[in-house]
mmCIF file of C-alpha atoms and ligand atoms in Angstrom:
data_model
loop_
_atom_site.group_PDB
_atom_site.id
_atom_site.type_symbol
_atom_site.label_atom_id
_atom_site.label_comp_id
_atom_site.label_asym_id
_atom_site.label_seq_id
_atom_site.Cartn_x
_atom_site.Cartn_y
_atom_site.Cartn_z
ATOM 1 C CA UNK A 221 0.000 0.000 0.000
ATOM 2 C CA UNK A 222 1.475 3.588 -0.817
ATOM 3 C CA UNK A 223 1.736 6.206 1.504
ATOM 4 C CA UNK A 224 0.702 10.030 0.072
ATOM 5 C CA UNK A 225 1.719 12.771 2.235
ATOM 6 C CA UNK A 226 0.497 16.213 2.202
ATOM 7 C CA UNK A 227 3.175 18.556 3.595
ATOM 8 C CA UNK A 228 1.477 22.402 3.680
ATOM 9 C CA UNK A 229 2.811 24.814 5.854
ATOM 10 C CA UNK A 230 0.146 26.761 4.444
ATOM 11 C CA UNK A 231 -2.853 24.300 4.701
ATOM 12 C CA UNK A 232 -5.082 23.357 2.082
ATOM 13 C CA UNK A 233 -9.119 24.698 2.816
ATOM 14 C CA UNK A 234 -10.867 21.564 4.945
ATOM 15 C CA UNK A 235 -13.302 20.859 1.885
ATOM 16 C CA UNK A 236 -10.131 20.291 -0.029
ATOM 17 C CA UNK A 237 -8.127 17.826 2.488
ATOM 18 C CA UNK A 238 -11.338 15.762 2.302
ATOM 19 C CA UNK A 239 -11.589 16.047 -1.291
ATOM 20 C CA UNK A 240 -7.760 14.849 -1.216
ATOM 21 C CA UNK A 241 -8.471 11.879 1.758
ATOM 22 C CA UNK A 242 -11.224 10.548 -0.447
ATOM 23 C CA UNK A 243 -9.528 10.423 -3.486
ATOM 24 C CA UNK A 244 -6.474 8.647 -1.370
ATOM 25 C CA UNK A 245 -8.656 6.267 0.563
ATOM 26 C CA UNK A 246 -10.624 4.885 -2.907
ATOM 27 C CA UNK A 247 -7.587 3.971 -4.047
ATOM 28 C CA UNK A 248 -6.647 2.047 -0.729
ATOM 29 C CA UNK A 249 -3.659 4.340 0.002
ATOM 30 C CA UNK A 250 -3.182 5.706 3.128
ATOM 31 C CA UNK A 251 -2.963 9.770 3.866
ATOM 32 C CA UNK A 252 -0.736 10.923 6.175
ATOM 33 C CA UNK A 253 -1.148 14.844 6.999
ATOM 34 C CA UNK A 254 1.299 17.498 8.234
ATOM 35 C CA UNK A 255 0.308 21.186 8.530
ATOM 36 C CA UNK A 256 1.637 24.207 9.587
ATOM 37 C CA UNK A 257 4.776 22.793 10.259
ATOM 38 C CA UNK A 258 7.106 24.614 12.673
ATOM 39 C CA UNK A 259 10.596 23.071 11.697
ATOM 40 C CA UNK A 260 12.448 21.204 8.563
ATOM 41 C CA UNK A 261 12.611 18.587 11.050
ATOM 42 C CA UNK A 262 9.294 17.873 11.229
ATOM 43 C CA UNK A 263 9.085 17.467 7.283
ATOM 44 C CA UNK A 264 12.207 15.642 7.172
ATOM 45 C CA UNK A 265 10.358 13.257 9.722
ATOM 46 C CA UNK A 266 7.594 13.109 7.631
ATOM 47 C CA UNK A 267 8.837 12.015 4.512
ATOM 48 C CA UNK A 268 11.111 9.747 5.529
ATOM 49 C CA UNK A 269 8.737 7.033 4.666
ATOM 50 C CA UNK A 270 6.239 8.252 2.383
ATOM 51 C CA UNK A 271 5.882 7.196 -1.734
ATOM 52 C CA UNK A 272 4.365 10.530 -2.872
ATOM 53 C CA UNK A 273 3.864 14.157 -1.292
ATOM 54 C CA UNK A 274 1.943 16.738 -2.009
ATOM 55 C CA UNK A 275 3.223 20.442 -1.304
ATOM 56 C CA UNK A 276 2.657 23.624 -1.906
ATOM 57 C CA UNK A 277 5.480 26.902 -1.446
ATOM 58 C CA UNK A 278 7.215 24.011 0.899
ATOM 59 C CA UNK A 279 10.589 24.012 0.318
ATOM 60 C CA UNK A 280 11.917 20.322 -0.537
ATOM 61 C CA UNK A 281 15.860 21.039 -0.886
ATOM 62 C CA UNK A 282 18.502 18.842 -1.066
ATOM 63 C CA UNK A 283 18.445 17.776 2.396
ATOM 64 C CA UNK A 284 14.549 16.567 1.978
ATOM 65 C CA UNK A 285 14.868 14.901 -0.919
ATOM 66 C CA UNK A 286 18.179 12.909 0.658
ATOM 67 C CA UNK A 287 15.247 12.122 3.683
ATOM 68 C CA UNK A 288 12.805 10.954 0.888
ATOM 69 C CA UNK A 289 13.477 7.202 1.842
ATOM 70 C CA UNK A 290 10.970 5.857 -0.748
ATOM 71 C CA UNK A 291 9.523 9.080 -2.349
ATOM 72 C CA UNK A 292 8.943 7.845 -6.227
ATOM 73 C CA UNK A 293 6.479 11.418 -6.920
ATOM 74 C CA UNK A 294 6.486 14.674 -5.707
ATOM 75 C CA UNK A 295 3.474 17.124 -6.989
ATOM 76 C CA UNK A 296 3.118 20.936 -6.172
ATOM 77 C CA UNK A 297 0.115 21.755 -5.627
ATOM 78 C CA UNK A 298 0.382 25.046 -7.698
ATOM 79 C CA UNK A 299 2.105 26.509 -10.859
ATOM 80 C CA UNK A 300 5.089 27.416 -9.523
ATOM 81 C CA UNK A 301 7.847 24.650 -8.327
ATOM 82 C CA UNK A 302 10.862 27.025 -7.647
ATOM 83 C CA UNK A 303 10.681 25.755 -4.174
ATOM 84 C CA UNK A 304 11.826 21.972 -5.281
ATOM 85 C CA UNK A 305 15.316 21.047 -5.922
ATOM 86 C CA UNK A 306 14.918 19.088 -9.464
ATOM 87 C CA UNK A 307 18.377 18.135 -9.792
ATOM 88 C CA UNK A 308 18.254 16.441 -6.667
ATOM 89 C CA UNK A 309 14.511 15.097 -7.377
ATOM 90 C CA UNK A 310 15.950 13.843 -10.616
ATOM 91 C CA UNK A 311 19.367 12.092 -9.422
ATOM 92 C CA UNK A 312 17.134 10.371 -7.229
ATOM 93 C CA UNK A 313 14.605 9.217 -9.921
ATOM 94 C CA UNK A 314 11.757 11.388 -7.897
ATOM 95 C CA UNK A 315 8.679 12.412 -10.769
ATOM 96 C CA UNK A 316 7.925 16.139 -10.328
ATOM 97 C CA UNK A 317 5.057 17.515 -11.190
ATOM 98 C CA UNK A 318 3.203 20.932 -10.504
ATOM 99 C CA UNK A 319 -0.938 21.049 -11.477
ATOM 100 C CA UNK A 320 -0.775 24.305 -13.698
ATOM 101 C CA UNK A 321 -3.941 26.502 -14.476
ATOM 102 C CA UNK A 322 -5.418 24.997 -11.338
ATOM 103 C CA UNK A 323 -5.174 28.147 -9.052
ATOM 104 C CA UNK A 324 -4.865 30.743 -11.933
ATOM 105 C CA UNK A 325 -8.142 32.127 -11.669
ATOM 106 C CA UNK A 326 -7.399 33.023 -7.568
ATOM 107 C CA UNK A 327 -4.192 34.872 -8.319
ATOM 108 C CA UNK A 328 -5.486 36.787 -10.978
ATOM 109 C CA UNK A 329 -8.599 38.111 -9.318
ATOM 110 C CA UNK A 330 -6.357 39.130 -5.805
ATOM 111 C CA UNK A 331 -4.153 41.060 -8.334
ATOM 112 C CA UNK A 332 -7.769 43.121 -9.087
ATOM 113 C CA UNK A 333 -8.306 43.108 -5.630
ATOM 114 C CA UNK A 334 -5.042 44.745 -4.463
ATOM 115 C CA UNK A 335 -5.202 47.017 -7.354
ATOM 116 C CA UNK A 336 -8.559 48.447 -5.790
ATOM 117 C CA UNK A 337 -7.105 48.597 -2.700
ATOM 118 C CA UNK A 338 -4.277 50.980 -3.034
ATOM 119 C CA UNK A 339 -6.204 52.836 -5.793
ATOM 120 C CA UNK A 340 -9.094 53.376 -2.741
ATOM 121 C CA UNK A 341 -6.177 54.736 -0.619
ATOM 122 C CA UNK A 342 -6.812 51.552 1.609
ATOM 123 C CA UNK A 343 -10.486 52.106 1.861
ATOM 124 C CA UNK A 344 -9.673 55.200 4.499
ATOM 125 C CA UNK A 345 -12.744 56.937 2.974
ATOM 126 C CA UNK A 346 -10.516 59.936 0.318
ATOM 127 C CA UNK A 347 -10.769 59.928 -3.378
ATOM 128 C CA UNK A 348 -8.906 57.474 -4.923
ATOM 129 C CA UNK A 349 -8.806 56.356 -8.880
ATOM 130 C CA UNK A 350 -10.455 54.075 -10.886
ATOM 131 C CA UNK A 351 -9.035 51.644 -13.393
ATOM 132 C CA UNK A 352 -11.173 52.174 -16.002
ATOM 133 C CA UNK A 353 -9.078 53.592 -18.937
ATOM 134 C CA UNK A 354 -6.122 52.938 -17.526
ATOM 135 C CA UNK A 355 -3.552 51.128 -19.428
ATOM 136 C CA UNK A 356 -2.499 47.671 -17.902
ATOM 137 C CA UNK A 357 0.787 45.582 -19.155
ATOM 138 C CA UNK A 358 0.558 41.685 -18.447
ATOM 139 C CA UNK A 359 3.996 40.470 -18.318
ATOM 140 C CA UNK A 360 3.769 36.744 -19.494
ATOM 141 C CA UNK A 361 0.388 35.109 -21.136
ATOM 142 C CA UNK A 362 -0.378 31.848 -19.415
ATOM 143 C CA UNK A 363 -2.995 30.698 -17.555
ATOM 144 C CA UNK A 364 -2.844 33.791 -14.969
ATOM 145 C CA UNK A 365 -2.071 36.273 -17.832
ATOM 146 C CA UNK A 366 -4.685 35.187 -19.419
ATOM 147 C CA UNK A 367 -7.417 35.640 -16.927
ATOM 148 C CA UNK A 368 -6.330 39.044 -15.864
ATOM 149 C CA UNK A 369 -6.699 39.942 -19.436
ATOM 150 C CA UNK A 370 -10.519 39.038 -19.395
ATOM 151 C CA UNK A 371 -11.052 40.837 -16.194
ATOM 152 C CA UNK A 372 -9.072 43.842 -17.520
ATOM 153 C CA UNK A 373 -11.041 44.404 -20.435
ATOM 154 C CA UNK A 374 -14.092 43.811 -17.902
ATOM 155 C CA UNK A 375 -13.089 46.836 -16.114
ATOM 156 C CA UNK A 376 -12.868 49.046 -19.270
ATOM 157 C CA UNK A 377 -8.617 49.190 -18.651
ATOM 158 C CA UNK A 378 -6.775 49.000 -22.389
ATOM 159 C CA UNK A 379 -4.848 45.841 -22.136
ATOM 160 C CA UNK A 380 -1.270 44.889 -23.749
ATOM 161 C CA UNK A 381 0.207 41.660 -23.074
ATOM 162 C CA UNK A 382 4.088 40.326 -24.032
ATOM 163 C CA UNK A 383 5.371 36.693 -23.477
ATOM 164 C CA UNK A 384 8.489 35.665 -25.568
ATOM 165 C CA UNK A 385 6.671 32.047 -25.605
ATOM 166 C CA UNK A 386 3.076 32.820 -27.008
ATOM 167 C CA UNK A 387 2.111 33.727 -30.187
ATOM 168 C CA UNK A 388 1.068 37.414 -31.204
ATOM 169 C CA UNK A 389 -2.213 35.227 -33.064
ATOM 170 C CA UNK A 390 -3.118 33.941 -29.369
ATOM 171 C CA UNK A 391 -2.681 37.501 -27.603
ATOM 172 C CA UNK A 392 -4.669 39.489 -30.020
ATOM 173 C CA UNK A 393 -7.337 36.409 -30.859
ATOM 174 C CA UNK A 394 -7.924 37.473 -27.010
ATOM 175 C CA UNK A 395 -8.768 40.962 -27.473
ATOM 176 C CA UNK A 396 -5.440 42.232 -26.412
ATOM 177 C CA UNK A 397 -2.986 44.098 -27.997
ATOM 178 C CA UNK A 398 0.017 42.607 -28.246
ATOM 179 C CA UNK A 399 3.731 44.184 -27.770
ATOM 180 C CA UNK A 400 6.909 42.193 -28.867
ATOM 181 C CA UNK A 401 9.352 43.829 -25.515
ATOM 182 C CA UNK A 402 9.024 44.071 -21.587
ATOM 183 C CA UNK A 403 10.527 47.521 -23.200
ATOM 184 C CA UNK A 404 7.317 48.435 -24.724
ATOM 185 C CA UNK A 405 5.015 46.899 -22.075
ATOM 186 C CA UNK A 406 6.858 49.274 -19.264
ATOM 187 C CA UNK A 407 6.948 52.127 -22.000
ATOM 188 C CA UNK A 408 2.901 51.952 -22.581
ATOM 189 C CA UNK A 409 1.475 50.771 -19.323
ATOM 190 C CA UNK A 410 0.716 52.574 -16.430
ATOM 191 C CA UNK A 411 -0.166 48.976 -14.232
ATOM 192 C CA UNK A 412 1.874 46.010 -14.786
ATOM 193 C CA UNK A 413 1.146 42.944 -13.583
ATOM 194 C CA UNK A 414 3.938 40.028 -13.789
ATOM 195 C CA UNK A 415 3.221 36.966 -13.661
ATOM 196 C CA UNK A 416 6.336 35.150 -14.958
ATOM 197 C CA UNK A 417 7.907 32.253 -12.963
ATOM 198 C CA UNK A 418 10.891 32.450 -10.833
ATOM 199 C CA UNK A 419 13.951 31.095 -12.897
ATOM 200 C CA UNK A 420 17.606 31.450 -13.933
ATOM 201 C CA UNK A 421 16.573 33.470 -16.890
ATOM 202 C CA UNK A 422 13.698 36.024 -15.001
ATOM 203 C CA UNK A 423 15.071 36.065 -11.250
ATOM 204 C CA UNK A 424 15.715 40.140 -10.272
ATOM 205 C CA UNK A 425 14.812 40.835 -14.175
ATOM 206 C CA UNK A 426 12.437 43.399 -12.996
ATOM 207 C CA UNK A 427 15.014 46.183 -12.766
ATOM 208 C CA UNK A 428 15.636 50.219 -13.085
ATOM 209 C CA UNK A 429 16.129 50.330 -16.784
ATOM 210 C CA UNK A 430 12.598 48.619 -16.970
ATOM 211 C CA UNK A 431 10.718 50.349 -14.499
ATOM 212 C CA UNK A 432 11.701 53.405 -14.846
ATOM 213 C CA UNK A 433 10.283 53.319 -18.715
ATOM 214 C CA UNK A 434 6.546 53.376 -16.899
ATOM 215 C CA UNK A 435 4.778 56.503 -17.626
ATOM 216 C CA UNK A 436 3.001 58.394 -15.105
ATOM 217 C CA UNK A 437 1.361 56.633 -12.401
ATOM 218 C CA UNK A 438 3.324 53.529 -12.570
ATOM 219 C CA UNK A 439 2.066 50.717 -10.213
ATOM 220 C CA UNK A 440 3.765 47.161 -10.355
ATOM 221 C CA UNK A 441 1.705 44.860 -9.353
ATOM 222 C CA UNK A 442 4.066 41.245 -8.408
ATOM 223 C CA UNK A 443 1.820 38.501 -7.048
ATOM 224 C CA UNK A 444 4.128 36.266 -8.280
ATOM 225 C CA UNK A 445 7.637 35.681 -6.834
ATOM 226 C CA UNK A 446 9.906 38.532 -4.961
ATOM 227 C CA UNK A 447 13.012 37.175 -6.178
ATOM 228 C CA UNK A 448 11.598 38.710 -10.021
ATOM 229 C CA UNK A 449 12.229 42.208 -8.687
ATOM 230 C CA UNK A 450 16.008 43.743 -8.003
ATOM 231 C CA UNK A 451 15.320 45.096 -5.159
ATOM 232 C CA UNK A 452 17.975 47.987 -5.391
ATOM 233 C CA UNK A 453 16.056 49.241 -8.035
ATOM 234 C CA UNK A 454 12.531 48.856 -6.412
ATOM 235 C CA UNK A 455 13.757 51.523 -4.136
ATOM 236 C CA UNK A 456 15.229 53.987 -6.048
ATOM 237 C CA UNK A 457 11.963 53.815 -7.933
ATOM 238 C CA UNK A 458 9.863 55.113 -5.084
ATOM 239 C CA UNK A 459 12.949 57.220 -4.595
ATOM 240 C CA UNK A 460 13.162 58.813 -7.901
ATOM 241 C CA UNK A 461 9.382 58.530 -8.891
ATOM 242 C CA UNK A 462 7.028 60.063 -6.802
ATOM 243 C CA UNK A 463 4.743 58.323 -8.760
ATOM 244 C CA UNK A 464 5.600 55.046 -8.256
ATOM 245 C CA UNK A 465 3.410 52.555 -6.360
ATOM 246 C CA UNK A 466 4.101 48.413 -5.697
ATOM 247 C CA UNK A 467 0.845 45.986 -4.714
ATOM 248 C CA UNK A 468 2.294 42.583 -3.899
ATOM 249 C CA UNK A 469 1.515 39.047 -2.634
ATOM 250 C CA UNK A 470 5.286 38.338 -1.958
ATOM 251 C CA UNK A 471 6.485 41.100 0.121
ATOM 252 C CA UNK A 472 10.437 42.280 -0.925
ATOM 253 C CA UNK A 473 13.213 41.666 1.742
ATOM 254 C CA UNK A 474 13.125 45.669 1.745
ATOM 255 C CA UNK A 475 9.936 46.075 2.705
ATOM 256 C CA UNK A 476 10.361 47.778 5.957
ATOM 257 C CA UNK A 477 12.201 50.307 4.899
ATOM 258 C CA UNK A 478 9.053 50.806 1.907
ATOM 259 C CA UNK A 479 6.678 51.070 4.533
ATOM 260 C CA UNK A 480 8.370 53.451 7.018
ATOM 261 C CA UNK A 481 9.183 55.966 3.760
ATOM 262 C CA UNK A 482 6.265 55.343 1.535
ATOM 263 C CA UNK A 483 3.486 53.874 3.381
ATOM 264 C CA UNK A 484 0.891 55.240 1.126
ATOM 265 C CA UNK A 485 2.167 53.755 -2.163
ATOM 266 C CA UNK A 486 2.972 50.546 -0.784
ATOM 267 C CA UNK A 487 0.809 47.418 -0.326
ATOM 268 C CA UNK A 488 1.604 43.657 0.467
ATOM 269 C CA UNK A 489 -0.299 41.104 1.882
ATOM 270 C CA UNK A 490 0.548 39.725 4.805
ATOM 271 C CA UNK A 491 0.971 35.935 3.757
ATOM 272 C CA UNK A 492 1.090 34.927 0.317
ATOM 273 C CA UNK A 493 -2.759 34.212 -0.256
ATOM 274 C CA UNK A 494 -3.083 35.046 -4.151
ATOM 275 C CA UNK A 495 -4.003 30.818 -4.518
ATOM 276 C CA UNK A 496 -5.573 30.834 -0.736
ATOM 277 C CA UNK A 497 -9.321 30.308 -1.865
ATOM 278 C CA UNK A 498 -11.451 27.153 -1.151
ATOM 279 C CA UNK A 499 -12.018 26.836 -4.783
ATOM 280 C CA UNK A 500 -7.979 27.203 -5.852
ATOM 281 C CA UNK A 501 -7.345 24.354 -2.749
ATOM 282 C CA UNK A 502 -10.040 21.883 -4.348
ATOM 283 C CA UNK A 503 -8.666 22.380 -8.082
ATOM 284 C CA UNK A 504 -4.987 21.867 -7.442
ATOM 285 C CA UNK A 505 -5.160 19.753 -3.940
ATOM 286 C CA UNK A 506 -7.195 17.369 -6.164
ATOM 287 C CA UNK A 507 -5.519 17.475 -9.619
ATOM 288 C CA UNK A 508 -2.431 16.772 -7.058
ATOM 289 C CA UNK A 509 -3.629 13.777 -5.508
ATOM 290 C CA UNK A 510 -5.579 12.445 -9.187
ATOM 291 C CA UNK A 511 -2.069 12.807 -10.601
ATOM 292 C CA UNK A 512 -0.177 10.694 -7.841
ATOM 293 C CA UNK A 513 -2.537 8.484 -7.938
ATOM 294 C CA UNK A 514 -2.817 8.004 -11.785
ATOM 295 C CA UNK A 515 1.202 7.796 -11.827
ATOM 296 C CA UNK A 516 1.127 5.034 -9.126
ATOM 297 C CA UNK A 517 -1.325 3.485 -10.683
ATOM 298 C CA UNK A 518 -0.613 3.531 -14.305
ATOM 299 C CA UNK A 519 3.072 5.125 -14.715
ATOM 300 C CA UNK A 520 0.963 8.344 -16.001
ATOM 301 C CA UNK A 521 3.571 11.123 -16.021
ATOM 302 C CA UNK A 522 1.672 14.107 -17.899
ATOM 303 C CA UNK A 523 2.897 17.347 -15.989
ATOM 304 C CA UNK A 524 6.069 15.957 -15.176
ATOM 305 C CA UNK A 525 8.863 19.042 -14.989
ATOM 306 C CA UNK A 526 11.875 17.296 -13.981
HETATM 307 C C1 3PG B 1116 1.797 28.988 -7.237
HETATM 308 O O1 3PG B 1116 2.949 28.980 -7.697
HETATM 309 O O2 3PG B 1116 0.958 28.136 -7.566
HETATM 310 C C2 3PG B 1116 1.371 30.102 -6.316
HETATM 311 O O3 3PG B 1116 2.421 30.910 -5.985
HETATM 312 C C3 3PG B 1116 0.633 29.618 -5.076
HETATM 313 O O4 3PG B 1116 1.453 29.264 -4.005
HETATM 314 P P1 3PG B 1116 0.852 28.637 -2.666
HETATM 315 O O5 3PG B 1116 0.267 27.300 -2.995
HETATM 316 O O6 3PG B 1116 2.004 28.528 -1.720
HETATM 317 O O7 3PG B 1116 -0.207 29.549 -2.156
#
């Protein structure tokens, strides 16, 4: 019989660990649980002797993977799996997968949601703006890109999308305009969201040069990873710009030095929550725990990344 861990530090919604449990249990696996987790040690402990885990921003480095006794899958629950060491996943002959598109729609409306925030001066009851007619920049078109497109044009804003791995065709077949440079998306957009992934090629790509290119009322809106943004630059863009505000889900090492100098252009949630919705948990907790068990079961490795 195989063993499926969930390891969230962050847990799943309740409706979702059930979802996952019965999805286990049919299968006659067993489901062992470990949640807000205090210490590596307790993770190490727990997947000493597991066959699969589920995870979500939980880091599995080296040192976790070298614990993995009998681990044969790993799946993040999520799109992004910057927080598991492939190399060591694949000298060890681990499967990784992550469940993509499953929490997409979450993410993209809390970047809508922040947005209105900080334009509504933090609900304190002034005037704030409205996005309607504003120019918005998404900065990479997949499954989060995407949505935030259809909202956008929802809201009346004038969208423009770039992503160096989609088609124009596909971008403008959605309504959007397309530009071919993160040049020309900082040039023409007042908001830009970015929703790229956190890799060799992207990690602190989000720099001066760039920013500074936004016209007036430039607000960068990062509810993806805070190792995108150099965070040298971040600040002598609320420095330089008066202009300049930053909505995030991943607050910058720098942030307290942000929010004592420029508390009212500044917003970040207090724990990463863009996927933290009951419907997000269900659609990737269970595409998790359907793709374990279908690789168990069958050898089915479709979203394998490693
Ligand atoms: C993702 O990459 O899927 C998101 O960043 C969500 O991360 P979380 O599962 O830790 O909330």
């Amino acid at each position: 019989m195989h063993t499926i861990l969930v390891a969230t530090d962050k847990p799943f919604a309740r409706v979702a660990v059930d979802g996952i449990k019965e999805i286990v249990k049919k299968e006659g696996f067993e489901l062992k649980l470990l949640e807000k987790y205090t210490s590596k040690e307790q993770l190490l402990d727990a997947i000493n002797d597991v066959d699969a885990v589920i995870v979500r921003s939980d880091i599995l480095d080296e040192q976790v993977i070298q614990a993995a006794g009998k681990l044969k899958i790993a799946v993040r629950a999520g799109a992004g799996y910057d927080n598991i060491d492939l190399k060591a996943a694949t000298a060890k002959g681990i499967v990784v997968m992550n469940t993509p598109g499953q929490n997409a729609n979450a993410v993209a409306e809390l970047i809508f949601g922040a947005m209105i925030y900080l334009n509504r001066n933090f609900y304190n009851g002034s005037s704030g703006t409205e996005l309607r007619g504003k120019t918005l920049g998404i900065q990479a078109y997949g499954h989060i890109g995407r949505i935030v497109g259809m909202i956008a044009r929802g809201f009346g804003m004038v969208v423009c999308a770039t992503d160096p791995y989609v088609d124009k065709i596909i971008i403008e077949n959605d309504g959007i305009r397309y530009v071919s440079s993160a040049r020309d998306l900082y040039s023409e957009c007042q908001y830009v969201s970015v929703n790229l992934p956190a890799n060799k090629e992207t990690k602190e790509s989000i720099n001066f040069d760039l920013l500074k290119l936004m016209p007036e009322g430039a607000t960068l809106v990062n509810m993806a990873r805070k190792e995108l943004i150099h965070e040298p630059s971040l600040l002598k863009m609320f420095a330089e710009r008066k202009d300049f505000r930053y909505v995030t889900d991943v607050a910058p090492d720098c942030q307290e030095q942000i929010k004592a100098e420029y508390p009212n252009r500044y917003y970040a949630t207090p724990k990463k929550m863009g996927a933290q919705t009951e419907e997000a948990n269900i659609n990737a907790g269970l595409a998790a725990a359907r793709q374990i068990v279908s690789f168990l079961t069958k050898g089915d490795k479709t979203f394998q990344v490693n």
